[in-house]
Amino acid sequence: MAAADKAKPSKTMLSLPVSVVVLAIAYIYFSTVFVFIDRWLGLFSSPGIMNAAVFSALAAACALTYRAAISTDPGRVPATYMPDVEDAESPIHEIKRKGGDLRYCQKCSHYKPPRAHHCRVCKRCVLRMDHHCIWINNCVGHANYKVFFIFVLYAVIACIYSLVLLVGSLASDSIQDEEKNGRSSFRTVYVVSGLLLVPLSIALCVLLGWHIYLILHNKTTIEQYHEGVRALWLAEKGGSIYKHPYDLGPYENLTFVLGPNILSWLWPTANHIGSGLRYRTIYDLPKGASTSK
C-alpha cells in the first residue's frame, strides 16, 4: 500500500467549490430536519424523530465520505517504479501512442504504471486516474475512487429523501395556511431548497449512473472517453473487435472497486485495492472463462 497510502495531498483541501459543497450539505440538513420534518411530522413525534434520525445518519455519512474523498491521496507513483517487460505475469505493458515506447512522464521523470496519468492540476502522476474533480479539490484515482463513489451514492439518497420531505411538508403547510388564511413564513426556504435540490438531484443521479456504468465495465473516465475511443477506432481499422483488457465481467469488476465482502461495500474502506501498479486483465482469466457473468 505504499503507492496508495492515505496521506493527505500536499495542497490545501479548502477551495471555493469545496466551501460551496460544505455549505450546501449544511443548508440541506438544517432545512430538512428543522423545517420540512418539523412542520410536516413534528420534530418530537415518533415519525418525526425516526425521519430526523435516518436523515441525520445520511447527512453524517455524506459528510464523512466527502471529507475522506478530499483528504485521501488518490495514489502516487513510487519514484523507484520501473516496468518489468520480462514479467510473464504482466501481459500488458501500456505504450505511447506514438513511437511504441513504454509510457514515460517527462514532467515527473518516471515511467507510468498501467492506467496512470499525469494530472495538470495536481502536477503529478495519479494511479488509475479517473478525473480531477474541482468539487473535492482532488483527483479521483486508485486509492479514493471507492470513497468518492460511495459519497455520490449517499448524496443521491439524501437529496431524493430531502425532496420527498420537502414535497410532503409543502403540501401540509399549504393546507394549514388555507385553514388560517395566511401565508407561510417558510416560503423562501421552500423556494431556495427546491431550486437547490431539483437540479442537484438530477446532476448527482446522472453522475451516479455514469460511474455505475464505469464500474461494471472496469473503466475510468479517461479510458472511456479518450483511450477507449482511440482503441476502438484502431481495432475497427485493423478488422478486429476491441475488448477492454481490464473488463473481467460485471461481478468481478464490482468487487474490484467495492471489495470482495458485500458487507463492506457501503463503508469507506479500501483495504482490498493493492498497490495500484498492476491490475488483473482478461489475460489473467483461465482459458475459456466467460467475462459476461
Short mmCIF file of C-alpha atoms in Angstrom, two decimals:
data_model
loop_
_atom_site.label_atom_id
_atom_site.label_comp_id
_atom_site.label_asym_id
_atom_site.label_seq_id
_atom_site.Cartn_x
_atom_site.Cartn_y
_atom_site.Cartn_z
CA MET A 1 0.00 0.00 0.00
CA ALA A 2 2.98 2.31 -0.14
CA ALA A 3 1.93 3.60 -3.53
CA ALA A 4 -1.67 4.09 -2.50
CA ASP A 5 -1.34 5.37 1.02
CA LYS A 6 -3.91 7.63 2.50
CA ALA A 7 -1.70 10.59 3.18
CA LYS A 8 -3.21 13.97 2.60
CA PRO A 9 -2.44 15.75 -0.66
CA SER A 10 0.26 18.37 -0.37
CA LYS A 11 -2.08 21.17 -1.47
CA THR A 12 -4.68 22.66 0.84
CA MET A 13 -8.01 20.85 0.92
CA LEU A 14 -10.04 24.08 1.15
CA SER A 15 -11.23 25.81 -2.02
CA LEU A 16 -14.27 27.78 -3.15
CA PRO A 17 -16.06 24.74 -4.69
CA VAL A 18 -15.39 22.70 -1.52
CA SER A 19 -16.79 25.54 0.62
CA VAL A 20 -19.89 25.63 -1.59
CA VAL A 21 -20.42 21.87 -1.15
CA VAL A 22 -19.99 22.11 2.63
CA LEU A 23 -22.48 24.99 2.84
CA ALA A 24 -24.94 23.09 0.61
CA ILE A 25 -24.74 19.99 2.83
CA ALA A 26 -25.28 22.12 5.95
CA TYR A 27 -28.21 24.05 4.41
CA ILE A 28 -29.95 20.90 3.13
CA TYR A 29 -29.54 19.21 6.50
CA PHE A 30 -30.91 22.06 8.64
CA SER A 31 -33.76 22.91 6.26
CA THR A 32 -34.78 19.23 6.01
CA VAL A 33 -34.72 18.50 9.73
CA PHE A 34 -35.84 21.79 11.26
CA VAL A 35 -38.29 22.90 8.55
CA PHE A 36 -39.57 20.02 6.42
CA ILE A 37 -39.73 17.32 9.10
CA ASP A 38 -40.72 19.70 11.88
CA ARG A 39 -43.59 21.36 10.01
CA TRP A 40 -44.89 18.16 8.40
CA LEU A 41 -44.47 15.45 11.04
CA GLY A 42 -43.47 17.33 14.15
CA LEU A 43 -39.87 17.03 15.24
CA PHE A 44 -40.80 15.43 18.57
CA SER A 45 -43.37 12.98 17.24
CA SER A 46 -42.44 9.35 16.62
CA PRO A 47 -42.42 9.72 12.78
CA GLY A 48 -40.52 12.99 13.13
CA ILE A 49 -37.86 11.51 15.39
CA MET A 50 -37.48 8.47 13.13
CA ASN A 51 -37.10 10.54 9.94
CA ALA A 52 -34.78 13.01 11.64
CA ALA A 53 -32.57 10.17 12.88
CA VAL A 54 -32.42 8.49 9.46
CA PHE A 55 -31.70 11.73 7.64
CA SER A 56 -29.09 12.73 10.22
CA ALA A 57 -27.33 9.39 9.65
CA LEU A 58 -27.39 10.01 5.89
CA ALA A 59 -26.03 13.53 6.34
CA ALA A 60 -23.25 12.22 8.60
CA ALA A 61 -22.37 9.56 6.01
CA CYS A 62 -22.23 12.24 3.31
CA ALA A 63 -20.01 14.48 5.42
CA LEU A 64 -17.62 11.69 6.42
CA THR A 65 -17.26 10.23 2.92
CA TYR A 66 -16.88 13.71 1.43
CA ARG A 67 -14.07 14.51 3.84
CA ALA A 68 -12.43 11.17 3.05
CA ALA A 69 -12.64 11.83 -0.70
CA ILE A 70 -10.95 15.19 -0.18
CA SER A 71 -8.22 14.06 2.21
CA THR A 72 -7.32 10.66 0.72
CA ASP A 73 -4.40 10.73 -1.67
CA PRO A 74 -5.59 9.15 -4.96
CA GLY A 75 -2.35 7.23 -5.39
CA ARG A 76 1.24 8.24 -6.08
CA VAL A 77 3.68 6.53 -8.44
CA PRO A 78 6.75 5.38 -6.49
CA ALA A 79 9.91 7.18 -7.56
CA THR A 80 11.59 3.78 -7.95
CA TYR A 81 8.90 2.30 -10.20
CA MET A 82 10.27 0.51 -13.24
CA PRO A 83 8.14 -1.66 -15.57
CA ASP A 84 9.43 -5.20 -15.98
CA VAL A 85 8.86 -6.10 -19.62
CA GLU A 86 10.07 -9.65 -18.98
CA ASP A 87 7.50 -10.30 -16.25
CA ALA A 88 5.34 -13.18 -17.52
CA GLU A 89 2.61 -12.23 -15.06
CA SER A 90 2.21 -8.80 -16.67
CA PRO A 91 1.00 -9.48 -20.21
CA ILE A 92 0.05 -5.85 -20.77
CA HIS A 93 2.56 -3.01 -20.87
CA GLU A 94 0.93 0.22 -21.96
CA ILE A 95 2.88 2.09 -24.61
CA LYS A 96 2.88 5.60 -26.03
CA ARG A 97 0.52 6.40 -28.87
CA LYS A 98 3.48 7.46 -30.98
CA GLY A 99 6.70 5.52 -31.17
CA GLY A 100 5.53 2.48 -29.21
CA ASP A 101 7.84 3.15 -26.27
CA LEU A 102 6.86 2.46 -22.67
CA ARG A 103 4.88 5.34 -21.22
CA TYR A 104 7.20 7.82 -19.52
CA CYS A 105 6.21 11.09 -17.81
CA GLN A 106 8.64 13.83 -18.76
CA LYS A 107 7.26 16.16 -16.08
CA CYS A 108 7.59 13.65 -13.22
CA SER A 109 10.69 11.94 -14.67
CA HIS A 110 9.49 8.37 -14.17
CA TYR A 111 7.69 5.60 -16.03
CA LYS A 112 3.93 5.38 -15.78
CA PRO A 113 2.32 2.21 -14.43
CA PRO A 114 -0.71 0.86 -16.32
CA ARG A 115 -3.73 3.17 -16.12
CA ALA A 116 -1.74 6.01 -14.50
CA HIS A 117 -1.93 9.53 -15.94
CA HIS A 118 -0.42 12.92 -15.23
CA CYS A 119 -2.78 15.48 -13.71
CA ARG A 120 -2.04 19.04 -14.80
CA VAL A 121 -3.85 20.45 -11.76
CA CYS A 122 -2.15 18.26 -9.13
CA LYS A 123 1.10 18.43 -11.15
CA ARG A 124 1.93 14.75 -10.67
CA CYS A 125 1.01 11.32 -11.96
CA VAL A 126 -2.01 9.62 -10.38
CA LEU A 127 -2.56 5.86 -10.22
CA ARG A 128 -5.63 4.70 -12.16
CA MET A 129 -6.68 8.29 -12.63
CA ASP A 130 -10.36 8.80 -13.38
CA HIS A 131 -10.58 12.60 -13.42
CA HIS A 132 -9.69 15.69 -11.45
CA CYS A 133 -12.73 16.89 -9.50
CA ILE A 134 -12.91 20.56 -8.51
CA TRP A 135 -15.71 19.75 -6.05
CA ILE A 136 -13.33 17.75 -3.87
CA ASN A 137 -10.23 19.75 -4.84
CA ASN A 138 -8.51 16.44 -5.53
CA CYS A 139 -8.03 13.80 -8.19
CA VAL A 140 -10.26 10.75 -8.21
CA GLY A 141 -7.95 7.79 -8.61
CA HIS A 142 -6.88 4.37 -7.40
CA ALA A 143 -6.99 4.97 -3.64
CA ASN A 144 -10.05 7.22 -3.29
CA TYR A 145 -12.33 6.08 -6.13
CA LYS A 146 -14.45 3.87 -3.88
CA VAL A 147 -15.00 6.55 -1.25
CA PHE A 148 -15.84 9.09 -3.98
CA PHE A 149 -18.41 6.70 -5.45
CA ILE A 150 -19.95 5.99 -2.04
CA PHE A 151 -20.18 9.74 -1.33
CA VAL A 152 -22.09 10.26 -4.58
CA LEU A 153 -24.40 7.34 -3.70
CA TYR A 154 -25.16 8.71 -0.22
CA ALA A 155 -25.63 12.21 -1.65
CA VAL A 156 -28.19 10.94 -4.19
CA ILE A 157 -30.17 9.12 -1.49
CA ALA A 158 -30.05 12.16 0.82
CA CYS A 159 -31.17 14.59 -1.91
CA ILE A 160 -34.10 12.42 -3.01
CA TYR A 161 -35.09 11.84 0.63
CA SER A 162 -34.97 15.58 1.28
CA LEU A 163 -37.08 16.25 -1.82
CA VAL A 164 -39.76 13.83 -0.63
CA LEU A 165 -39.84 15.54 2.77
CA LEU A 166 -39.94 18.95 1.09
CA VAL A 167 -42.98 18.00 -1.02
CA GLY A 168 -44.77 16.48 1.97
CA SER A 169 -44.01 19.49 4.15
CA LEU A 170 -45.07 21.94 1.46
CA ALA A 171 -48.38 20.15 0.95
CA SER A 172 -49.01 20.07 4.70
CA ASP A 173 -48.01 23.71 5.07
CA SER A 174 -50.35 24.76 2.24
CA ILE A 175 -53.32 23.07 3.92
CA GLN A 176 -52.52 24.76 7.23
CA ASP A 177 -52.17 28.15 5.53
CA GLU A 178 -55.55 27.77 3.80
CA GLU A 179 -57.18 26.98 7.12
CA LYS A 180 -55.56 30.01 8.74
CA ASN A 181 -55.98 32.23 5.63
CA GLY A 182 -52.33 33.18 5.96
CA ARG A 183 -49.04 32.90 4.16
CA SER A 184 -46.24 30.54 5.04
CA SER A 185 -43.32 32.20 6.77
CA PHE A 186 -41.07 29.49 5.34
CA ARG A 187 -41.87 30.10 1.67
CA THR A 188 -38.35 31.37 1.00
CA VAL A 189 -36.86 28.21 2.48
CA TYR A 190 -39.07 26.05 0.26
CA VAL A 191 -38.17 28.01 -2.88
CA VAL A 192 -34.43 28.04 -2.23
CA SER A 193 -34.45 24.35 -1.27
CA GLY A 194 -36.39 23.40 -4.38
CA LEU A 195 -34.06 25.38 -6.64
CA LEU A 196 -31.11 23.66 -4.99
CA LEU A 197 -32.39 20.10 -4.62
CA VAL A 198 -34.02 19.53 -8.01
CA PRO A 199 -31.01 20.27 -10.26
CA LEU A 200 -28.62 18.79 -7.69
CA SER A 201 -30.57 15.53 -7.57
CA ILE A 202 -30.65 15.30 -11.37
CA ALA A 203 -26.92 16.02 -11.70
CA LEU A 204 -25.96 13.55 -8.97
CA CYS A 205 -28.20 10.82 -10.42
CA VAL A 206 -26.54 11.25 -13.82
CA LEU A 207 -23.09 11.17 -12.18
CA LEU A 208 -24.01 8.06 -10.17
CA GLY A 209 -25.35 6.30 -13.26
CA TRP A 210 -22.20 7.15 -15.18
CA HIS A 211 -19.90 5.71 -12.52
CA ILE A 212 -22.05 2.60 -12.12
CA TYR A 213 -21.54 2.04 -15.85
CA LEU A 214 -17.78 2.59 -15.50
CA ILE A 215 -17.53 0.23 -12.51
CA LEU A 216 -19.45 -2.56 -14.26
CA HIS A 217 -17.03 -2.30 -17.21
CA ASN A 218 -13.92 -1.65 -15.09
CA LYS A 219 -13.13 1.58 -16.90
CA THR A 220 -12.13 5.07 -15.89
CA THR A 221 -13.50 8.24 -17.44
CA ILE A 222 -10.19 8.71 -19.26
CA GLU A 223 -10.27 5.15 -20.59
CA GLN A 224 -13.86 5.52 -21.76
CA TYR A 225 -13.64 8.94 -23.40
CA HIS A 226 -10.07 9.17 -24.65
CA GLU A 227 -8.18 5.89 -24.79
CA GLY A 228 -11.25 3.75 -25.42
CA VAL A 229 -12.35 5.75 -28.46
CA ARG A 230 -8.89 5.53 -29.99
CA ALA A 231 -8.51 1.82 -29.21
CA LEU A 232 -11.92 1.09 -30.73
CA TRP A 233 -11.01 3.02 -33.87
CA LEU A 234 -7.70 1.21 -34.23
CA ALA A 235 -9.35 -2.16 -33.71
CA GLU A 236 -12.01 -1.47 -36.34
CA LYS A 237 -9.33 -0.18 -38.68
CA GLY A 238 -7.44 -3.45 -38.26
CA GLY A 239 -10.58 -5.52 -38.77
CA SER A 240 -10.79 -6.81 -35.19
CA ILE A 241 -13.13 -6.36 -32.24
CA TYR A 242 -11.86 -4.26 -29.34
CA LYS A 243 -12.15 -5.71 -25.85
CA HIS A 244 -11.23 -3.60 -22.85
CA PRO A 245 -8.39 -5.60 -21.25
CA TYR A 246 -9.45 -4.83 -17.67
CA ASP A 247 -13.10 -5.84 -18.09
CA LEU A 248 -13.34 -9.10 -16.09
CA GLY A 249 -17.13 -9.31 -16.03
CA PRO A 250 -19.74 -7.31 -14.03
CA TYR A 251 -19.33 -9.11 -10.70
CA GLU A 252 -15.52 -9.18 -10.77
CA ASN A 253 -15.48 -5.53 -11.79
CA LEU A 254 -17.85 -4.63 -8.97
CA THR A 255 -15.79 -6.40 -6.32
CA PHE A 256 -12.63 -4.85 -7.75
CA VAL A 257 -13.90 -1.40 -6.72
CA LEU A 258 -16.15 -2.11 -3.72
CA GLY A 259 -14.29 -5.10 -2.27
CA PRO A 260 -14.91 -8.85 -2.02
CA ASN A 261 -17.02 -8.54 1.16
CA ILE A 262 -20.52 -7.29 0.35
CA LEU A 263 -20.95 -6.14 3.97
CA SER A 264 -18.22 -3.53 3.45
CA TRP A 265 -19.43 -2.19 0.11
CA LEU A 266 -21.04 0.90 1.64
CA TRP A 267 -18.22 1.51 4.11
CA PRO A 268 -15.46 3.94 3.04
CA THR A 269 -12.58 1.48 3.31
CA ALA A 270 -10.34 0.26 0.51
CA ASN A 271 -8.06 -2.36 2.05
CA HIS A 272 -8.51 -4.62 -0.98
CA ILE A 273 -7.13 -2.35 -3.69
CA GLY A 274 -3.46 -3.34 -3.64
CA SER A 275 -0.54 -1.22 -4.81
CA GLY A 276 -2.13 0.16 -7.97
CA LEU A 277 0.93 -0.75 -10.05
CA ARG A 278 -0.64 -3.79 -11.67
CA TYR A 279 -4.22 -4.81 -12.41
CA ARG A 280 -5.85 -8.07 -13.37
CA THR A 281 -6.71 -8.35 -17.04
CA ILE A 282 -8.71 -10.69 -19.24
CA TYR A 283 -5.41 -12.47 -19.93
CA ASP A 284 -5.27 -13.49 -16.26
CA LEU A 285 -8.56 -15.39 -16.54
CA PRO A 286 -8.49 -19.16 -17.08
CA LYS A 287 -8.83 -20.10 -20.71
CA GLY A 288 -12.47 -20.43 -21.69
CA ALA A 289 -13.70 -18.38 -18.71
CA SER A 290 -16.55 -16.02 -19.50
CA THR A 291 -16.47 -12.35 -18.57
CA SER A 292 -20.19 -11.82 -19.10
CA LYS A 293 -21.48 -13.44 -15.92
#
